[in-house]
PDB file of C-alpha atoms and ligand atoms in Angstrom:
ATOM      1  CA  MET H 177       6.359  40.626  28.532  1.00 69.00           C
ATOM      2  CA  SER H 178       9.817  41.992  27.918  1.00 92.00           C
ATOM      3  CA  ILE H 179      12.818  43.497  29.624  1.00 97.00           C
ATOM      4  CA  SER H 180      12.481  47.256  30.040  1.00 98.00           C
ATOM      5  CA  ILE H 181      15.212  49.575  28.742  1.00 98.00           C
ATOM      6  CA  LYS H 182      15.751  52.627  30.922  1.00 98.00           C
ATOM      7  CA  ASN H 183      16.306  55.990  29.237  1.00 98.00           C
ATOM      8  CA  PRO H 184      18.996  58.418  30.455  1.00 98.00           C
ATOM      9  CA  GLU H 185      16.675  60.240  32.866  1.00 98.00           C
ATOM     10  CA  GLU H 186      15.479  56.940  34.309  1.00 98.00           C
ATOM     11  CA  ILE H 187      19.062  55.733  34.638  1.00 99.00           C
ATOM     12  CA  GLU H 188      19.893  58.848  36.609  1.00 98.00           C
ATOM     13  CA  GLN H 189      17.025  58.040  38.999  1.00 99.00           C
ATOM     14  CA  MET H 190      18.322  54.468  39.316  1.00 99.00           C
ATOM     15  CA  ARG H 191      21.782  55.824  40.172  1.00 98.00           C
ATOM     16  CA  ILE H 192      20.292  57.889  42.966  1.00 99.00           C
ATOM     17  CA  ALA H 193      18.256  55.014  44.408  1.00 99.00           C
ATOM     18  CA  GLY H 194      21.181  52.610  44.087  1.00 99.00           C
ATOM     19  CA  ARG H 195      23.630  54.882  45.848  1.00 98.00           C
ATOM     20  CA  LEU H 196      21.169  55.474  48.687  1.00 99.00           C
ATOM     21  CA  ALA H 197      20.680  51.724  49.169  1.00 99.00           C
ATOM     22  CA  GLY H 198      24.460  51.246  49.385  1.00 99.00           C
ATOM     23  CA  GLU H 199      24.710  54.091  51.859  1.00 99.00           C
ATOM     24  CA  VAL H 200      22.249  52.385  54.199  1.00 99.00           C
ATOM     25  CA  LEU H 201      24.706  49.475  54.390  1.00 99.00           C
ATOM     26  CA  ASP H 202      27.552  51.916  55.086  1.00 99.00           C
ATOM     27  CA  TYR H 203      25.478  53.537  57.823  1.00 99.00           C
ATOM     28  CA  ILE H 204      24.571  50.292  59.602  1.00 99.00           C
ATOM     29  CA  THR H 205      28.067  48.748  59.513  1.00 99.00           C
ATOM     30  CA  PRO H 206      29.327  50.017  62.919  1.00 98.00           C
ATOM     31  CA  PHE H 207      26.149  48.791  64.638  1.00 99.00           C
ATOM     32  CA  VAL H 208      26.635  45.146  63.599  1.00 98.00           C
ATOM     33  CA  LYS H 209      28.267  43.936  66.812  1.00 98.00           C
ATOM     34  CA  PRO H 210      27.764  41.163  69.377  1.00 98.00           C
ATOM     35  CA  GLY H 211      24.667  41.845  71.489  1.00 98.00           C
ATOM     36  CA  VAL H 212      22.652  43.830  68.954  1.00 99.00           C
ATOM     37  CA  THR H 213      19.346  42.304  67.844  1.00 99.00           C
ATOM     38  CA  THR H 214      18.322  42.044  64.214  1.00 99.00           C
ATOM     39  CA  GLY H 215      15.216  43.994  65.200  1.00 99.00           C
ATOM     40  CA  GLU H 216      17.380  46.874  66.390  1.00 99.00           C
ATOM     41  CA  LEU H 217      19.280  46.841  63.076  1.00 99.00           C
ATOM     42  CA  ASP H 218      15.942  46.938  61.241  1.00 99.00           C
ATOM     43  CA  ARG H 219      14.780  49.886  63.314  1.00 99.00           C
ATOM     44  CA  LEU H 220      18.009  51.838  62.752  1.00 99.00           C
ATOM     45  CA  CYS H 221      17.923  51.221  58.995  1.00 99.00           C
ATOM     46  CA  HIS H 222      14.237  52.069  58.805  1.00 99.00           C
ATOM     47  CA  ASP H 223      14.719  55.403  60.532  1.00 99.00           C
ATOM     48  CA  TYR H 224      17.775  56.217  58.412  1.00 99.00           C
ATOM     49  CA  MET H 225      15.955  55.463  55.146  1.00 99.00           C
ATOM     50  CA  VAL H 226      12.864  57.415  56.107  1.00 99.00           C
ATOM     51  CA  ASP H 227      14.282  60.329  58.121  1.00 98.00           C
ATOM     52  CA  ALA H 228      17.799  60.891  56.737  1.00 98.00           C
ATOM     53  CA  GLN H 229      17.294  59.783  53.121  1.00 99.00           C
ATOM     54  CA  GLY H 230      13.633  60.522  52.442  1.00 99.00           C
ATOM     55  CA  CYS H 231      13.233  56.994  51.065  1.00 99.00           C
ATOM     56  CA  VAL H 232      10.559  54.342  51.402  1.00 98.00           C
ATOM     57  CA  PRO H 233      11.837  50.929  52.610  1.00 99.00           C
ATOM     58  CA  ALA H 234      10.587  48.642  49.827  1.00 99.00           C
ATOM     59  CA  PRO H 235      10.310  45.433  51.918  1.00 99.00           C
ATOM     60  CA  LEU H 236       7.842  46.884  54.463  1.00 98.00           C
ATOM     61  CA  ASN H 237       4.426  45.359  53.692  1.00 98.00           C
ATOM     62  CA  TYR H 238       5.723  43.965  50.392  1.00 98.00           C
ATOM     63  CA  ALA H 239       3.275  41.225  49.467  1.00 97.00           C
ATOM     64  CA  PRO H 240       3.954  39.314  46.257  1.00 95.00           C
ATOM     65  CA  PRO H 241       1.289  36.748  45.314  1.00 94.00           C
ATOM     66  CA  GLY H 242       1.253  33.802  47.720  1.00 92.00           C
ATOM     67  CA  HIS H 243       3.021  35.683  50.516  1.00 95.00           C
ATOM     68  CA  VAL H 244       1.835  37.373  53.687  1.00 97.00           C
ATOM     69  CA  PRO H 245       2.999  41.011  53.742  1.00 98.00           C
ATOM     70  CA  TYR H 246       6.647  41.297  54.791  1.00 98.00           C
ATOM     71  CA  PRO H 247       6.565  42.854  58.279  1.00 98.00           C
ATOM     72  CA  LYS H 248       9.912  44.675  58.452  1.00 99.00           C
ATOM     73  CA  SER H 249      12.006  47.201  56.511  1.00 99.00           C
ATOM     74  CA  ILE H 250      15.127  45.106  55.867  1.00 99.00           C
ATOM     75  CA  CYS H 251      16.030  41.430  55.607  1.00 99.00           C
ATOM     76  CA  ALA H 252      18.556  40.042  58.113  1.00 99.00           C
ATOM     77  CA  SER H 253      19.642  36.459  57.400  1.00 99.00           C
ATOM     78  CA  VAL H 254      21.916  34.887  60.018  1.00 99.00           C
ATOM     79  CA  ASN H 255      24.237  31.867  59.510  1.00 98.00           C
ATOM     80  CA  HIS H 256      22.151  29.053  57.925  1.00 98.00           C
ATOM     81  CA  GLN H 257      19.413  31.499  56.936  1.00 99.00           C
ATOM     82  CA  VAL H 258      19.606  31.874  53.156  1.00 99.00           C
ATOM     83  CA  CYS H 259      17.536  34.999  52.569  1.00 99.00           C
ATOM     84  CA  HIS H 260      14.509  37.031  53.674  1.00 98.00           C
ATOM     85  CA  GLY H 261      15.328  36.583  57.370  1.00 98.00           C
ATOM     86  CA  VAL H 262      12.740  38.570  59.316  1.00 98.00           C
ATOM     87  CA  PRO H 263      14.368  40.828  61.935  1.00 98.00           C
ATOM     88  CA  GLY H 264      13.328  40.218  65.539  1.00 98.00           C
ATOM     89  CA  ASP H 265      14.599  39.645  69.067  1.00 98.00           C
ATOM     90  CA  ARG H 266      17.534  37.436  68.089  1.00 97.00           C
ATOM     91  CA  LYS H 267      20.751  38.807  69.582  1.00 98.00           C
ATOM     92  CA  LEU H 268      23.779  38.495  67.324  1.00 98.00           C
ATOM     93  CA  LYS H 269      26.804  36.855  68.915  1.00 98.00           C
ATOM     94  CA  SER H 270      30.491  36.746  68.064  1.00 98.00           C
ATOM     95  CA  GLY H 271      31.114  34.287  65.240  1.00 98.00           C
ATOM     96  CA  ASP H 272      27.738  34.853  63.569  1.00 98.00           C
ATOM     97  CA  VAL H 273      27.620  36.022  59.968  1.00 98.00           C
ATOM     98  CA  VAL H 274      24.628  38.022  58.811  1.00 99.00           C
ATOM     99  CA  ASN H 275      23.408  39.258  55.447  1.00 99.00           C
ATOM    100  CA  LEU H 276      21.612  42.591  55.536  1.00 99.00           C
ATOM    101  CA  ASP H 277      19.526  43.222  52.423  1.00 99.00           C
ATOM    102  CA  ILE H 278      18.378  46.772  51.763  1.00 99.00           C
ATOM    103  CA  THR H 279      15.920  47.966  49.137  1.00 99.00           C
ATOM    104  CA  VAL H 280      14.976  51.628  49.011  1.00 99.00           C
ATOM    105  CA  ILE H 281      12.452  53.450  46.862  1.00 99.00           C
ATOM    106  CA  LYS H 282      13.402  57.026  45.936  1.00 99.00           C
ATOM    107  CA  ASN H 283      11.188  59.086  43.610  1.00 98.00           C
ATOM    108  CA  GLY H 284       9.474  55.817  42.628  1.00 98.00           C
ATOM    109  CA  TRP H 285      12.734  54.045  41.674  1.00 99.00           C
ATOM    110  CA  HIS H 286      14.289  51.038  43.442  1.00 99.00           C
ATOM    111  CA  GLY H 287      17.850  50.294  44.557  1.00 99.00           C
ATOM    112  CA  ASP H 288      18.565  46.811  45.970  1.00 99.00           C
ATOM    113  CA  THR H 289      21.821  45.634  47.570  1.00 99.00           C
ATOM    114  CA  SER H 290      23.066  43.336  50.300  1.00 99.00           C
ATOM    115  CA  ARG H 291      26.307  42.543  52.080  1.00 99.00           C
ATOM    116  CA  MET H 292      27.597  39.974  54.518  1.00 99.00           C
ATOM    117  CA  PHE H 293      28.758  41.184  57.934  1.00 99.00           C
ATOM    118  CA  TYR H 294      30.965  39.427  60.461  1.00 98.00           C
ATOM    119  CA  VAL H 295      29.768  39.722  64.036  1.00 98.00           C
ATOM    120  CA  GLY H 296      32.980  39.839  66.076  1.00 98.00           C
ATOM    121  CA  GLU H 297      35.458  37.281  64.725  1.00 96.00           C
ATOM    122  CA  PRO H 298      34.221  34.863  62.051  1.00 96.00           C
ATOM    123  CA  GLY H 299      35.210  31.198  61.950  1.00 97.00           C
ATOM    124  CA  ILE H 300      37.376  30.205  58.999  1.00 98.00           C
ATOM    125  CA  GLN H 301      34.546  28.351  57.258  1.00 98.00           C
ATOM    126  CA  ALA H 302      32.215  31.337  57.488  1.00 98.00           C
ATOM    127  CA  ARG H 303      34.959  33.633  56.264  1.00 98.00           C
ATOM    128  CA  ARG H 304      35.803  31.424  53.296  1.00 98.00           C
ATOM    129  CA  LEU H 305      32.141  31.024  52.270  1.00 99.00           C
ATOM    130  CA  THR H 306      31.588  34.770  52.578  1.00 98.00           C
ATOM    131  CA  GLU H 307      34.642  35.605  50.466  1.00 98.00           C
ATOM    132  CA  ILE H 308      33.908  33.045  47.757  1.00 98.00           C
ATOM    133  CA  THR H 309      30.290  34.240  47.553  1.00 99.00           C
ATOM    134  CA  TYR H 310      31.521  37.820  47.126  1.00 98.00           C
ATOM    135  CA  GLU H 311      33.720  36.606  44.269  1.00 98.00           C
ATOM    136  CA  CYS H 312      30.738  34.734  42.800  1.00 98.00           C
ATOM    137  CA  MET H 313      28.722  37.952  42.651  1.00 99.00           C
ATOM    138  CA  TRP H 314      31.584  39.766  40.934  1.00 98.00           C
ATOM    139  CA  LYS H 315      32.214  36.855  38.525  1.00 98.00           C
ATOM    140  CA  GLY H 316      28.596  37.365  37.448  1.00 98.00           C
ATOM    141  CA  ILE H 317      28.890  41.140  37.216  1.00 98.00           C
ATOM    142  CA  ALA H 318      32.147  40.960  35.258  1.00 98.00           C
ATOM    143  CA  VAL H 319      30.539  39.269  32.230  1.00 98.00           C
ATOM    144  CA  VAL H 320      27.826  41.942  31.878  1.00 98.00           C
ATOM    145  CA  ARG H 321      28.049  43.860  28.598  1.00 98.00           C
ATOM    146  CA  PRO H 322      25.888  44.240  25.462  1.00 98.00           C
ATOM    147  CA  GLY H 323      25.813  40.916  23.661  1.00 97.00           C
ATOM    148  CA  THR H 324      26.257  38.773  26.755  1.00 98.00           C
ATOM    149  CA  HIS H 325      23.536  36.184  27.227  1.00 98.00           C
ATOM    150  CA  LEU H 326      21.761  36.197  30.562  1.00 98.00           C
ATOM    151  CA  GLY H 327      22.818  32.561  31.017  1.00 98.00           C
ATOM    152  CA  ASP H 328      26.488  33.594  30.929  1.00 98.00           C
ATOM    153  CA  ILE H 329      26.013  35.288  34.304  1.00 98.00           C
ATOM    154  CA  GLY H 330      24.627  32.206  36.004  1.00 98.00           C
ATOM    155  CA  ALA H 331      27.223  29.956  34.395  1.00 98.00           C
ATOM    156  CA  ALA H 332      30.088  32.123  35.703  1.00 98.00           C
ATOM    157  CA  ILE H 333      28.638  32.142  39.211  1.00 99.00           C
ATOM    158  CA  GLN H 334      27.888  28.424  39.315  1.00 99.00           C
ATOM    159  CA  LYS H 335      31.348  27.535  38.053  1.00 98.00           C
ATOM    160  CA  HIS H 336      33.113  29.539  40.739  1.00 98.00           C
ATOM    161  CA  ALA H 337      30.855  28.253  43.533  1.00 99.00           C
ATOM    162  CA  GLU H 338      31.158  24.606  42.547  1.00 98.00           C
ATOM    163  CA  GLN H 339      34.912  24.802  41.914  1.00 98.00           C
ATOM    164  CA  ASN H 340      35.185  25.801  45.544  1.00 98.00           C
ATOM    165  CA  GLY H 341      32.996  22.963  46.802  1.00 98.00           C
ATOM    166  CA  TYR H 342      29.834  24.995  47.348  1.00 99.00           C
ATOM    167  CA  THR H 343      26.284  24.803  45.992  1.00 99.00           C
ATOM    168  CA  VAL H 344      24.011  27.396  44.393  1.00 99.00           C
ATOM    169  CA  VAL H 345      20.473  27.970  45.674  1.00 99.00           C
ATOM    170  CA  ARG H 346      18.049  27.551  42.735  1.00 98.00           C
ATOM    171  CA  GLU H 347      14.737  28.801  44.102  1.00 98.00           C
ATOM    172  CA  PHE H 348      15.665  32.484  44.250  1.00 98.00           C
ATOM    173  CA  CYS H 349      17.309  34.610  41.611  1.00 98.00           C
ATOM    174  CA  GLY H 350      18.342  38.113  40.674  1.00 98.00           C
ATOM    175  CA  HIS H 351      15.743  40.237  38.934  1.00 98.00           C
ATOM    176  CA  GLY H 352      15.075  43.198  36.738  1.00 98.00           C
ATOM    177  CA  ILE H 353      14.463  46.300  38.832  1.00 98.00           C
ATOM    178  CA  GLY H 354      13.256  49.829  38.223  1.00 98.00           C
ATOM    179  CA  ARG H 355       9.895  51.317  39.052  1.00 98.00           C
ATOM    180  CA  LYS H 356       9.074  47.813  40.214  1.00 98.00           C
ATOM    181  CA  PHE H 357      10.970  45.919  42.928  1.00 98.00           C
ATOM    182  CA  HIS H 358      10.962  42.684  40.921  1.00 98.00           C
ATOM    183  CA  GLU H 359      10.513  42.768  37.149  1.00 98.00           C
ATOM    184  CA  GLU H 360      11.790  40.856  34.147  1.00 98.00           C
ATOM    185  CA  PRO H 361      14.210  39.229  33.624  1.00 98.00           C
ATOM    186  CA  GLN H 362      14.918  36.515  36.180  1.00 98.00           C
ATOM    187  CA  VAL H 363      18.687  36.388  36.644  1.00 98.00           C
ATOM    188  CA  LEU H 364      19.545  32.795  37.538  1.00 98.00           C
ATOM    189  CA  HIS H 365      22.741  32.151  39.474  1.00 98.00           C
ATOM    190  CA  TYR H 366      23.358  28.862  37.676  1.00 98.00           C
ATOM    191  CA  GLY H 367      22.889  27.626  34.131  1.00 98.00           C
ATOM    192  CA  LYS H 368      24.387  27.417  30.704  1.00 98.00           C
ATOM    193  CA  ALA H 369      26.473  30.021  28.908  1.00 98.00           C
ATOM    194  CA  GLY H 370      24.985  31.190  25.605  1.00 98.00           C
ATOM    195  CA  THR H 371      21.370  30.709  26.702  1.00 98.00           C
ATOM    196  CA  GLY H 372      18.683  33.251  27.505  1.00 97.00           C
ATOM    197  CA  PRO H 373      18.069  36.810  26.333  1.00 97.00           C
ATOM    198  CA  VAL H 374      20.914  38.994  25.081  1.00 98.00           C
ATOM    199  CA  LEU H 375      21.822  41.986  27.255  1.00 98.00           C
ATOM    200  CA  GLN H 376      21.286  45.488  25.905  1.00 98.00           C
ATOM    201  CA  PRO H 377      22.357  48.915  27.173  1.00 98.00           C
ATOM    202  CA  GLY H 378      19.795  50.397  29.544  1.00 98.00           C
ATOM    203  CA  MET H 379      18.776  47.140  31.209  1.00 98.00           C
ATOM    204  CA  THR H 380      18.959  47.202  35.015  1.00 99.00           C
ATOM    205  CA  PHE H 381      18.898  44.079  37.154  1.00 99.00           C
ATOM    206  CA  THR H 382      20.306  42.594  40.328  1.00 99.00           C
ATOM    207  CA  ILE H 383      22.883  39.846  40.729  1.00 99.00           C
ATOM    208  CA  GLU H 384      22.507  38.263  44.161  1.00 99.00           C
ATOM    209  CA  PRO H 385      23.864  34.720  44.456  1.00 99.00           C
ATOM    210  CA  MET H 386      22.930  32.632  47.487  1.00 99.00           C
ATOM    211  CA  ILE H 387      25.681  30.078  48.047  1.00 99.00           C
ATOM    212  CA  ASN H 388      25.565  27.196  50.541  1.00 99.00           C
ATOM    213  CA  ALA H 389      28.458  25.413  52.236  1.00 99.00           C
ATOM    214  CA  GLY H 390      26.445  22.163  52.208  1.00 98.00           C
ATOM    215  CA  ARG H 391      23.578  20.934  50.052  1.00 98.00           C
ATOM    216  CA  ARG H 392      21.617  23.401  47.952  1.00 98.00           C
ATOM    217  CA  ASP H 393      18.202  22.424  49.331  1.00 98.00           C
ATOM    218  CA  ILE H 394      16.222  24.996  51.272  1.00 98.00           C
ATOM    219  CA  ARG H 395      13.177  25.191  53.518  1.00 98.00           C
ATOM    220  CA  MET H 396      10.858  28.043  54.474  1.00 97.00           C
ATOM    221  CA  LEU H 397      10.204  28.793  58.151  1.00 98.00           C
ATOM    222  CA  GLY H 398       6.725  29.153  59.629  1.00 96.00           C
ATOM    223  CA  ASP H 399       6.839  32.949  59.372  1.00 97.00           C
ATOM    224  CA  GLY H 400       6.275  32.537  55.630  1.00 97.00           C
ATOM    225  CA  TRP H 401       9.439  34.443  54.722  1.00 98.00           C
ATOM    226  CA  THR H 402      12.676  33.266  56.351  1.00 98.00           C
ATOM    227  CA  VAL H 403      14.462  30.754  54.104  1.00 98.00           C
ATOM    228  CA  VAL H 404      17.020  28.351  55.640  1.00 98.00           C
ATOM    229  CA  THR H 405      19.242  25.554  54.372  1.00 99.00           C
ATOM    230  CA  LYS H 406      17.598  22.157  54.860  1.00 98.00           C
ATOM    231  CA  ASP H 407      20.837  20.664  56.200  1.00 98.00           C
ATOM    232  CA  HIS H 408      21.525  23.709  58.414  1.00 98.00           C
ATOM    233  CA  SER H 409      24.773  24.404  56.583  1.00 98.00           C
ATOM    234  CA  LEU H 410      25.983  27.995  56.368  1.00 98.00           C
ATOM    235  CA  SER H 411      24.700  30.179  53.540  1.00 99.00           C
ATOM    236  CA  ALA H 412      25.988  33.503  52.222  1.00 99.00           C
ATOM    237  CA  GLN H 413      24.719  36.151  49.805  1.00 99.00           C
ATOM    238  CA  TRP H 414      25.847  39.443  48.264  1.00 99.00           C
ATOM    239  CA  GLU H 415      23.790  41.656  45.977  1.00 99.00           C
ATOM    240  CA  HIS H 416      24.320  44.597  43.666  1.00 99.00           C
ATOM    241  CA  THR H 417      22.029  46.395  41.232  1.00 99.00           C
ATOM    242  CA  VAL H 418      23.746  46.658  37.844  1.00 98.00           C
ATOM    243  CA  LEU H 419      23.175  48.718  34.675  1.00 98.00           C
ATOM    244  CA  VAL H 420      24.188  47.420  31.253  1.00 98.00           C
ATOM    245  CA  THR H 421      26.179  50.185  29.515  1.00 98.00           C
ATOM    246  CA  GLU H 422      27.611  50.483  25.989  1.00 98.00           C
ATOM    247  CA  ALA H 423      31.039  49.630  27.410  1.00 97.00           C
ATOM    248  CA  GLY H 424      29.995  46.911  29.831  1.00 98.00           C
ATOM    249  CA  TYR H 425      28.415  47.514  33.201  1.00 98.00           C
ATOM    250  CA  GLU H 426      27.948  50.104  35.883  1.00 98.00           C
ATOM    251  CA  VAL H 427      27.290  48.974  39.451  1.00 98.00           C
ATOM    252  CA  LEU H 428      24.549  51.279  40.725  1.00 98.00           C
ATOM    253  CA  THR H 429      24.717  50.269  44.398  1.00 98.00           C
ATOM    254  CA  GLN H 430      28.412  50.928  45.054  1.00 98.00           C
ATOM    255  CA  SER H 431      29.146  53.220  47.977  1.00 98.00           C
ATOM    256  CA  ALA H 432      32.123  54.403  49.996  1.00 97.00           C
ATOM    257  CA  GLY H 433      31.887  51.615  52.583  1.00 98.00           C
ATOM    258  CA  ALA H 434      31.674  48.692  50.154  1.00 98.00           C
ATOM    259  CA  PRO H 435      34.516  46.166  50.375  1.00 97.00           C
ATOM    260  CA  ALA H 436      37.360  46.290  47.867  1.00 97.00           C
ATOM    261  CA  LEU H 437      36.906  44.564  44.523  1.00 97.00           C
ATOM    262  CA  PRO H 438      38.102  40.957  44.427  1.00 97.00           C
ATOM    263  CA  LEU H 439      41.661  40.441  43.221  1.00 94.00           C
ATOM    264  CA  PHE H 440      40.688  39.088  39.800  1.00 95.00           C
ATOM    265  CA  LEU H 441      39.020  42.448  39.011  1.00 95.00           C
ATOM    266  CA  SER H 442      41.392  44.880  40.682  1.00 89.00           C
ATOM    267  CA  GLU H 443      44.370  43.271  38.927  1.00 81.00           C
ATOM    268  CA  LYS H 444      42.597  43.583  35.602  1.00 73.00           C
ATOM    269  CA  ALA H 445      41.858  47.255  36.299  1.00 71.00           C
ATOM    270  CA  ALA H 446      45.509  47.925  37.194  1.00 71.00           C
ATOM    271  CA  ALA H 447      46.828  46.134  34.088  1.00 64.00           C
TER     272      ALA H 447
HETATM  273  N1  MF3 R 290      15.677  42.364  48.686  1.00 82.13           N
HETATM  274  C1  MF3 R 290      15.253  41.051  48.295  1.00 82.13           C
HETATM  275  C2  MF3 R 290      15.779  40.838  46.906  1.00 82.13           C
HETATM  276  O1  MF3 R 290      16.940  40.990  46.744  1.00 82.13           O
HETATM  277  C3  MF3 R 290      13.790  40.871  48.346  1.00 82.13           C
HETATM  278  C4  MF3 R 290      13.239  40.963  49.702  1.00 82.13           C
HETATM  279  S1  MF3 R 290      11.540  40.815  49.639  1.00 82.13           S
HETATM  280  C5  MF3 R 290      11.133  41.063  51.233  1.00 82.13           C
HETATM  281  O2  MF3 R 290      15.122  40.621  45.938  1.00 82.13           O
HETATM  282  F1  MF3 R 290       9.875  41.225  51.235  1.00 82.13           F
HETATM  283  F2  MF3 R 290      11.536  39.998  51.936  1.00 82.13           F
HETATM  284  F3  MF3 R 290      11.748  42.096  51.687  1.00 82.13           F
HETATM  285 CO1   CO R 291      17.102  41.706  44.820  1.00 82.13          CO
HETATM  286 CO1   CO R 292      17.812  42.497  47.967  1.00 82.13          CO
END
């Protein structure tokens, strides 16, 4: 097995799918308020993807080996939930933080992205974890260019997380993406610089670090999907789908409503 290289036409399809996935997050932003249920957010996103965008929500009935089919169209992971939170009757309340993870399929191509949302006013610990995790994602993205080793991405992320007193979840990783939701390579969010395959133009994969405020250990809930921290500490995650270009990288899931770049990147761009 090997890492697929997308040709220019395929890259154009990935741009379309990526932008649409980002736009679902833009669309849902004003609805993430105290009192809304995660099930209502799922329903709104589902209808937007299907009716407004003409997309298929990739999570719905997704059933990788060893899993029951995923029952909803988005993932909504609240507070100590790490990832794959299954939307339901839980009402969000002020002070909660929630990751919404969107994957669309358009013309057979996937776009996968997630953001953290504050429900009302976040506590300072939740805010700090959310901001550092956002920086972790961008630290990983920033090293992407031809010649980079895959392990350089994980090393950059792990360094930033641990320097700030946080831990990196090991059991889940970023992934190649294209016609398939999850394909090669596995993009670890920890590891050693200089290890792993060398990046080449035309590769597309996600970078989606899950960072915990406490220990890195996780546990799966009885629904077979929702992953939580074992110690119930807060967890945060951000995700983009990225293309390796001749010059470096292109983020395929950027959209108008995405937060500003972290300082270490915007200063570089201005210099
Ligand atoms: N979107 C997740 C990812 O980033 C995968 C969700 S699988 C689901 O890879 F079935 F839970 F939706
Ligand atoms: Co992903
Ligand atoms: Co995702």
